[in-house]
Tab-separated table of N, CA, C and O in Angstrom:
chain	number	residue	atom	x	y	z
F	156	MET	N	121.758	93.233	136.861
F	156	MET	CA	122.299	92.134	135.190
F	156	MET	C	121.487	91.646	134.556
F	156	MET	O	121.590	91.777	133.193
F	157	MET	N	120.004	91.620	134.832
F	157	MET	CA	118.733	91.745	134.242
F	157	MET	C	118.808	92.610	132.976
F	157	MET	O	118.634	92.594	131.851
F	158	LEU	N	119.152	93.446	133.382
F	158	LEU	CA	118.533	95.009	132.954
F	158	LEU	C	120.172	95.521	131.514
F	158	LEU	O	119.599	95.438	130.319
F	159	LEU	N	121.227	94.745	131.834
F	159	LEU	CA	122.052	94.712	130.787
F	159	LEU	C	121.677	93.844	129.318
F	159	LEU	O	121.909	94.287	128.724
F	160	GLN	N	121.390	92.835	129.837
F	160	GLN	CA	120.903	91.616	129.118
F	160	GLN	C	119.578	92.146	128.352
F	160	GLN	O	119.832	92.201	126.555
F	161	ASP	N	118.557	92.626	128.515
F	161	ASP	CA	117.406	92.894	128.195
F	161	ASP	C	117.855	94.239	127.359
F	161	ASP	O	117.727	95.264	125.612
F	162	GLY	N	119.003	95.415	127.469
F	162	GLY	CA	119.368	96.310	126.616
F	162	GLY	C	120.090	95.709	125.689
F	162	GLY	O	120.666	96.426	124.172
F	163	CYS	N	120.965	94.702	126.103
F	163	CYS	CA	122.114	94.183	124.867
F	163	CYS	C	120.432	93.674	123.409
F	163	CYS	O	121.231	93.583	122.458
F	164	ILE	N	119.872	92.671	124.495
F	164	ILE	CA	119.078	91.862	123.328
F	164	ILE	C	118.137	93.482	122.764
F	164	ILE	O	117.594	93.244	121.671
F	165	ALA	N	117.733	94.371	123.005
F	165	ALA	CA	117.178	95.536	122.184
F	165	ALA	C	117.601	95.882	121.867
F	165	ALA	O	118.190	96.309	119.965
F	166	PHE	N	119.509	96.620	121.452
F	166	PHE	CA	120.317	97.024	120.871
F	166	PHE	C	120.104	96.309	119.551
F	166	PHE	O	120.770	96.694	118.287
F	167	LEU	N	120.437	94.563	119.950
F	167	LEU	CA	120.621	93.998	118.560
F	167	LEU	C	119.573	93.891	117.695
F	167	LEU	O	119.469	93.317	116.474
F	168	ALA	N	118.117	93.666	118.657
F	168	ALA	CA	117.099	93.709	117.480
F	168	ALA	C	117.098	95.220	116.627
F	168	ALA	O	116.528	94.818	115.654
F	169	ALA	N	117.812	96.063	117.423
F	169	ALA	CA	117.036	96.976	116.647
F	169	ALA	C	118.055	97.190	115.507
F	169	ALA	O	117.708	97.844	114.561
F	170	VAL	N	119.537	96.830	115.822
F	170	VAL	CA	120.500	96.829	114.250
F	170	VAL	C	120.004	96.105	113.357
F	170	VAL	O	119.750	96.434	112.466
F	171	GLY	N	119.241	94.382	113.830
F	171	GLY	CA	119.078	93.863	112.607
F	171	GLY	C	117.538	94.160	112.157
F	171	GLY	O	117.770	93.815	110.918
F	172	LEU	N	117.025	94.808	113.047
F	172	LEU	CA	115.498	95.419	112.056
F	172	LEU	C	115.887	96.656	111.027
F	172	LEU	O	115.707	96.758	109.908
F	173	THR	N	116.474	97.628	111.657
F	173	THR	CA	117.395	98.021	110.781
F	173	THR	C	118.252	97.568	109.272
F	173	THR	O	117.994	98.315	108.581
F	174	THR	N	118.453	96.904	109.341
F	174	THR	CA	119.535	96.190	108.337
F	174	THR	C	118.461	95.879	107.591
F	174	THR	O	118.679	95.582	106.362
F	175	VAL	N	117.779	94.771	108.247
F	175	VAL	CA	116.399	94.403	107.418
F	175	VAL	C	115.852	95.377	106.376
F	175	VAL	O	115.525	95.243	105.173
F	176	VAL	N	115.586	96.595	107.050
F	176	VAL	CA	114.533	97.418	106.549
F	176	VAL	C	115.573	98.541	105.068
F	176	VAL	O	115.097	99.170	104.173
F	177	TRP	N	117.075	98.470	105.456
F	177	TRP	CA	117.723	99.163	104.424
F	177	TRP	C	118.084	97.793	103.585
F	177	TRP	O	118.102	98.237	102.028
F	178	LEU	N	118.163	96.558	103.733
F	178	LEU	CA	118.049	96.001	102.877
F	178	LEU	C	117.029	95.792	100.985
F	178	LEU	O	117.078	95.772	100.344
F	179	VAL	N	115.821	95.790	102.089
F	179	VAL	CA	114.760	95.698	101.606
F	179	VAL	C	114.349	97.760	100.506
F	179	VAL	O	114.337	96.689	99.582
F	180	ALA	N	114.621	98.479	101.090
F	180	ALA	CA	114.502	99.416	100.689
F	180	ALA	C	115.649	99.476	99.316
F	180	ALA	O	115.159	100.109	98.334
F	181	GLY	N	116.758	99.028	99.469
F	181	GLY	CA	117.701	99.272	98.480
F	181	GLY	C	117.218	98.314	97.489
F	181	GLY	O	117.934	99.125	95.951
F	182	ALA	N	116.772	97.115	97.604
F	182	ALA	CA	115.929	96.206	96.978
F	182	ALA	C	114.791	97.087	95.812
F	182	ALA	O	115.110	97.135	94.756
F	183	ILE	N	114.107	97.564	96.797
F	183	ILE	CA	112.769	98.091	95.854
F	183	ILE	C	113.408	99.767	95.431
F	183	ILE	O	113.194	99.659	93.794
F	184	PHE	N	113.993	100.134	95.855
F	184	PHE	CA	114.549	101.929	94.805
F	184	PHE	C	115.572	100.876	93.960
F	184	PHE	O	116.258	102.380	92.959
F	185	HIS	N	116.535	100.126	93.938
F	185	HIS	CA	117.684	99.922	93.083
F	185	HIS	C	117.151	98.710	92.155
F	185	HIS	O	118.443	97.765	92.209
F	186	ALA	N	115.980	98.335	91.990
F	186	ALA	CA	115.815	97.449	91.379
F	186	ALA	C	116.256	96.674	90.213
F	186	ALA	O	116.667	95.701	89.702
F	187	GLY	N	116.531	97.573	89.352
F	187	GLY	CA	117.057	97.028	87.990
F	187	GLY	C	118.548	98.555	87.758
F	187	GLY	O	118.597	99.695	88.052
F	188	ARG	N	119.288	98.111	86.998
F	188	ARG	CA	120.682	99.193	86.471
F	188	ARG	C	120.185	99.615	85.523
F	188	ARG	O	119.357	98.963	84.299
F	189	PRO	N	120.124	101.291	85.545
F	189	PRO	CA	119.527	101.516	84.732
F	189	PRO	C	120.110	101.694	83.011
F	189	PRO	O	121.514	101.198	83.410
F	190	ALA	N	119.432	101.065	81.993
F	190	ALA	CA	120.106	100.812	80.196
F	190	ALA	C	119.898	103.120	80.081
F	190	ALA	O	118.641	103.059	79.847
F	191	ILE	N	121.357	103.085	78.942
F	191	ILE	CA	120.989	103.653	78.328
F	191	ILE	C	121.201	103.183	77.057
F	191	ILE	O	122.051	102.829	76.442
F	192	PRO	N	120.317	103.688	76.232
F	192	PRO	CA	120.059	103.285	74.829
F	192	PRO	C	120.576	103.720	74.126
F	192	PRO	O	120.812	105.372	73.745
F	193	GLY	N	122.019	103.129	73.104
F	193	GLY	CA	122.398	103.746	72.367
F	193	GLY	C	123.626	104.399	72.659
F	193	GLY	O	124.325	105.327	71.705
F	194	LEU	N	124.227	104.040	73.708
F	194	LEU	CA	125.576	104.399	74.754
F	194	LEU	C	126.462	104.004	73.499
F	194	LEU	O	127.288	102.789	73.289
F	195	LEU	N	127.426	105.176	73.380
F	195	LEU	CA	128.558	104.183	72.474
F	195	LEU	C	130.110	104.419	73.336
F	195	LEU	O	129.946	105.779	73.785
F	196	LEU	N	130.664	103.635	73.562
F	196	LEU	CA	132.360	103.991	74.080
F	196	LEU	C	132.909	103.543	72.611
F	196	LEU	O	133.286	102.391	72.179
F	197	VAL	N	133.103	104.841	72.382
F	197	VAL	CA	134.408	104.930	70.993
F	197	VAL	C	135.557	105.312	71.630
F	197	VAL	O	136.135	105.824	72.527
F	198	LEU	N	136.617	104.329	71.185
F	198	LEU	CA	137.872	103.917	71.245
F	198	LEU	C	138.866	104.202	70.157
F	198	LEU	O	138.679	103.538	68.812
F	199	PRO	N	138.945	105.236	69.665
F	199	PRO	CA	139.843	105.713	68.212
F	199	PRO	C	141.501	105.172	68.292
F	199	PRO	O	142.047	105.122	69.625
F	200	LEU	N	141.572	104.115	67.550
F	200	LEU	CA	143.294	103.568	67.470
F	200	LEU	C	143.917	103.822	65.969
F	200	LEU	O	142.855	104.363	65.147
F	201	ARG	N	144.717	104.181	66.298
F	201	ARG	CA	145.567	104.394	65.419
F	201	ARG	C	147.470	104.121	64.949
F	201	ARG	O	147.631	103.740	66.337
F	202	ASP	N	148.222	103.879	63.955
F	202	ASP	CA	149.044	103.483	64.102
F	202	ASP	C	149.475	102.300	64.946
F	202	ASP	O	148.804	101.175	64.217
F	203	GLU	N	150.390	101.666	66.234
F	203	GLU	CA	150.367	100.557	66.527
F	203	GLU	C	149.532	100.226	66.826
F	203	GLU	O	149.279	99.390	67.811
F	204	ALA	N	148.852	100.900	67.965
F	204	ALA	CA	147.922	100.814	69.109
F	204	ALA	C	148.516	100.139	69.890
F	204	ALA	O	148.044	99.105	70.661
F	205	LEU	N	149.388	100.307	70.687
F	205	LEU	CA	150.441	99.197	71.522
F	205	LEU	C	149.663	99.256	72.558
F	205	LEU	O	149.737	98.039	73.201
F	206	ALA	N	148.477	100.124	73.600
F	206	ALA	CA	147.921	99.967	74.515
F	206	ALA	C	146.064	99.289	74.238
F	206	ALA	O	145.640	99.563	75.004
F	207	MET	N	146.198	98.962	73.074
F	207	MET	CA	144.722	98.426	72.329
F	207	MET	C	144.596	97.302	73.385
F	207	MET	O	142.865	97.785	73.956
F	208	GLU	N	145.058	96.536	73.982
F	208	GLU	CA	144.356	95.560	74.470
F	208	GLU	C	143.708	95.741	76.062
F	208	GLU	O	142.826	95.726	76.413
F	209	SER	N	144.789	96.701	76.491
F	209	SER	CA	144.465	97.052	77.905
F	209	SER	C	142.808	98.457	77.685
F	209	SER	O	142.273	98.240	78.932
F	210	ASP	N	142.944	99.191	76.490
F	210	ASP	CA	142.473	100.300	76.727
F	210	ASP	C	140.855	98.745	76.361
F	210	ASP	O	139.765	99.562	77.154
F	211	VAL	N	140.767	97.863	75.220
F	211	VAL	CA	139.535	97.317	75.602
F	211	VAL	C	138.884	96.503	76.593
F	211	VAL	O	137.689	96.854	76.837
F	212	ARG	N	139.914	95.891	77.323
F	212	ARG	CA	139.657	95.388	78.822
F	212	ARG	C	138.911	96.311	79.414
F	212	ARG	O	138.283	96.071	80.129
F	213	GLU	N	139.368	97.390	79.520
F	213	GLU	CA	139.009	98.604	80.472
F	213	GLU	C	137.792	99.164	79.576
F	213	GLU	O	136.585	99.108	81.149
F	214	LEU	N	137.744	98.823	78.739
F	214	LEU	CA	136.005	99.717	78.177
F	214	LEU	C	134.981	98.042	78.647
F	214	LEU	O	133.784	98.971	78.905
F	215	ARG	N	135.628	96.924	78.209
F	215	ARG	CA	134.629	96.132	78.828
F	215	ARG	C	134.296	96.098	80.256
F	215	ARG	O	132.962	95.795	80.880
F	216	ARG	N	134.933	96.079	80.957
F	216	ARG	CA	134.697	96.651	82.325
F	216	ARG	C	133.765	97.594	82.498
F	216	ARG	O	133.027	97.154	83.616
F	217	VAL	N	133.740	98.618	81.679
F	217	VAL	CA	132.389	99.997	82.492
F	217	VAL	C	131.713	99.570	81.768
F	217	VAL	O	130.249	99.698	82.011
F	218	GLN	N	131.848	98.794	80.168
F	218	GLN	CA	131.084	97.991	79.513
F	218	GLN	C	129.488	97.628	80.667
F	218	GLN	O	128.652	97.791	80.537
F	219	GLY	N	130.005	96.275	81.394
F	219	GLY	CA	129.580	95.074	82.098
F	219	GLY	C	128.518	96.659	83.481
F	219	GLY	O	127.696	96.160	83.627
F	220	GLN	N	129.190	97.491	83.425
F	220	GLN	CA	128.737	98.659	84.234
F	220	GLN	C	127.509	99.517	84.109
F	220	GLN	O	126.461	99.958	84.680
F	221	LEU	N	127.475	99.479	81.940
F	221	LEU	CA	126.261	100.147	81.907
F	221	LEU	C	125.723	99.159	80.227
F	221	LEU	O	126.025	99.512	79.227
F	222	PRO	N	124.528	98.735	81.097
F	222	PRO	CA	123.628	97.800	80.152
F	222	PRO	C	123.413	98.723	78.647
F	222	PRO	O	122.923	99.476	78.942
F	223	GLY	N	123.684	97.480	77.950
F	223	GLY	CA	123.097	98.436	76.459
F	223	GLY	C	124.133	99.306	75.837
F	223	GLY	O	123.757	99.804	74.442
F	224	ALA	N	125.141	99.742	76.405
F	224	ALA	CA	126.907	100.405	75.678
F	224	ALA	C	126.784	99.058	74.887
F	224	ALA	O	127.178	98.025	74.891
F	225	LYS	N	127.765	99.948	73.642
F	225	LYS	CA	128.135	99.395	72.886
F	225	LYS	C	130.143	99.613	72.334
F	225	LYS	O	130.071	100.667	72.264
F	226	ILE	N	130.053	99.539	71.737
F	226	ILE	CA	131.807	99.609	72.438
F	226	ILE	C	132.884	99.740	70.892
F	226	ILE	O	132.597	98.630	69.950
F	227	ILE	N	132.898	100.638	70.421
F	227	ILE	CA	133.037	100.852	68.884
F	227	ILE	C	134.833	101.204	68.882
F	227	ILE	O	135.293	101.715	69.122
F	228	LEU	N	135.487	100.068	67.950
F	228	LEU	CA	137.002	100.489	67.951
F	228	LEU	C	136.881	101.020	66.329
F	228	LEU	O	137.175	100.483	65.233
F	229	ALA	N	136.929	102.832	66.459
F	229	ALA	CA	137.827	103.162	65.222
F	229	ALA	C	138.964	103.063	64.719
F	229	ALA	O	139.855	103.577	65.768
F	230	ASP	N	139.140	102.818	63.445
F	230	ASP	CA	140.172	102.390	62.817
F	230	ASP	C	140.530	104.104	62.496
F	230	ASP	O	139.967	104.315	61.155
F	231	CYS	N	141.699	104.724	62.415
F	231	CYS	CA	142.228	105.857	62.265
F	231	CYS	C	143.489	106.198	61.719
F	231	CYS	O	143.774	106.409	61.798
F	232	GLY	N	144.159	104.390	61.308
F	232	GLY	CA	144.820	104.806	60.961
F	232	GLY	C	145.876	103.866	61.242
F	232	GLY	O	147.038	103.589	61.873
F	233	LEU	N	145.203	102.568	61.029
F	233	LEU	CA	145.919	101.529	62.211
F	233	LEU	C	146.810	101.052	61.005
F	233	LEU	O	146.771	100.535	59.839
F	234	THR	N	147.859	99.984	61.452
F	234	THR	CA	148.913	98.972	60.742
F	234	THR	C	147.624	97.537	60.884
F	234	THR	O	147.085	97.492	61.157
F	235	PRO	N	148.675	97.176	59.452
F	235	PRO	CA	147.380	95.523	58.676
F	235	PRO	C	147.323	94.645	60.199
F	235	PRO	O	146.967	94.584	60.508
F	236	ASP	N	148.662	94.842	60.756
F	236	ASP	CA	148.964	94.017	61.693
F	236	ASP	C	148.032	94.468	62.909
F	236	ASP	O	147.451	93.694	63.795
F	237	ALA	N	148.088	95.350	63.471
F	237	ALA	CA	146.932	96.046	64.485
F	237	ALA	C	146.107	96.452	64.159
F	237	ALA	O	144.937	95.722	64.827
F	238	ARG	N	145.155	96.059	62.605
F	238	ARG	CA	144.429	96.037	62.602
F	238	ARG	C	143.517	94.521	62.364
F	238	ARG	O	142.215	94.358	63.232
F	239	GLN	N	144.131	93.968	62.503
F	239	GLN	CA	144.378	92.406	62.342
F	239	GLN	C	143.787	91.916	64.149
F	239	GLN	O	142.691	91.437	64.456
F	240	LEU	N	144.387	92.476	64.954
F	240	LEU	CA	143.787	91.878	66.780
F	240	LEU	C	143.084	93.114	66.538
F	240	LEU	O	142.315	92.505	67.045
F	241	ALA	N	142.456	93.898	66.030
F	241	ALA	CA	141.552	95.182	66.494
F	241	ALA	C	140.412	93.819	66.064
F	241	ALA	O	139.260	93.866	66.604
F	242	GLN	N	140.279	93.468	64.896
F	242	GLN	CA	139.237	92.864	64.591
F	242	GLN	C	139.400	91.641	65.148
F	242	GLN	O	137.795	90.880	65.947
F	243	TYR	N	140.173	91.223	65.893
F	243	TYR	CA	140.238	89.650	66.821
F	243	TYR	C	139.526	90.060	67.636
F	243	TYR	O	138.651	89.608	69.016
F	244	LEU	N	140.036	91.294	68.512
F	244	LEU	CA	139.123	91.623	69.692
F	244	LEU	C	137.807	92.340	69.344
F	244	LEU	O	136.901	92.045	70.758
F	245	ALA	N	137.421	92.661	68.409
F	245	ALA	CA	136.008	93.034	68.101
F	245	ALA	C	134.899	91.984	68.064
F	245	ALA	O	134.283	91.848	68.539
F	246	GLY	N	135.667	90.507	67.521
F	246	GLY	CA	135.191	89.349	67.526
F	246	GLY	C	134.824	88.724	68.724
F	246	GLY	O	133.704	87.869	68.853
F	247	ARG	N	135.989	89.008	69.966
F	247	ARG	CA	135.747	88.416	71.160
F	247	ARG	C	134.991	89.058	71.735
F	247	ARG	O	134.077	88.417	72.787
F	248	GLY	N	134.849	90.139	71.875
F	248	GLY	CA	133.527	91.066	72.217
F	248	GLY	C	131.928	91.204	72.403
F	248	GLY	O	131.494	91.537	71.225
F	249	LYS	N	131.263	91.044	73.316
F	249	LYS	CA	129.912	91.401	72.888
F	249	LYS	C	129.805	92.472	73.051
F	249	LYS	O	129.965	93.335	73.634
F	250	ASN	N	128.821	92.768	71.813
F	250	ASN	CA	128.646	94.265	71.374
F	250	ASN	C	129.899	95.085	71.101
F	250	ASN	O	129.937	96.410	71.794
F	251	THR	N	130.502	94.930	70.447
F	251	THR	CA	132.010	95.236	70.149
F	251	THR	C	132.210	95.522	68.693
F	251	THR	O	132.330	93.806	67.878
F	252	VAL	N	132.555	96.584	68.182
F	252	VAL	CA	132.593	96.254	66.668
F	252	VAL	C	133.935	97.134	66.019
F	252	VAL	O	134.439	98.186	66.598
F	253	LEU	N	133.871	96.711	65.047
F	253	LEU	CA	135.562	97.651	64.409
F	253	LEU	C	134.868	98.311	63.365
F	253	LEU	O	134.694	97.894	62.590
F	254	ALA	N	135.317	99.743	63.376
F	254	ALA	CA	134.665	100.538	62.338
F	254	ALA	C	135.666	101.675	61.452
F	254	ALA	O	136.992	101.823	62.493
F	255	ASP	N	135.341	101.935	60.781
F	255	ASP	CA	136.703	103.246	60.220
F	255	ASP	C	135.930	104.507	61.159
F	255	ASP	O	135.141	104.861	61.244
F	256	GLY	N	137.389	104.617	61.088
F	256	GLY	CA	137.544	105.755	61.919
F	256	GLY	C	136.677	107.543	61.265
F	256	GLY	O	136.103	107.726	62.063
F	257	GLY	N	137.142	107.593	60.156
F	257	GLY	CA	136.312	108.355	59.070
F	257	GLY	C	134.327	108.700	59.452
F	257	GLY	O	134.723	110.065	59.517
F	258	ASP	N	134.256	107.644	59.914
F	258	ASP	CA	132.424	107.553	60.532
F	258	ASP	C	132.590	109.146	61.581
F	258	ASP	O	131.649	109.125	61.973
F	259	PHE	N	133.411	108.602	62.718
F	259	PHE	CA	133.091	109.259	63.330
F	259	PHE	C	134.017	110.980	63.246
F	259	PHE	O	133.953	111.318	64.926
F	260	GLN	N	134.520	111.159	62.585
F	260	GLN	CA	135.211	112.813	62.808
F	260	GLN	C	134.221	113.892	62.892
F	260	GLN	O	133.084	113.721	62.282
F	261	MET	N	134.227	114.545	63.621
F	261	MET	CA	133.453	115.912	63.988
F	261	MET	C	133.897	116.695	62.187
F	261	MET	O	135.119	116.846	61.286
F	262	LYS	N	132.397	117.569	62.500
F	262	LYS	CA	132.671	118.232	61.206
F	262	LYS	C	132.768	119.852	61.622
F	262	LYS	O	132.314	119.743	62.822
């Protein structure tokens, strides 16, 4: 019976020690999230842009995992109402701007 108790205590001690070492190593090797300077998340918008709000919400979720990322809402021919909504969303968000879509066209 004593052997079983000693075995259980040794097993729990080994698991506990392994957990502590794992947590310390994780804290050392993953001390900070990598920042990618100048990373732009560009969302081209045109016409009514019916899914704009959900797309911006998803980009903000991604932006939270990428420190330093900036969201660009590119106006590629929005209607006046959709442009107002884009301006509102850009004003609400951190590191979010509304830009003319012509600035991002490929040459």
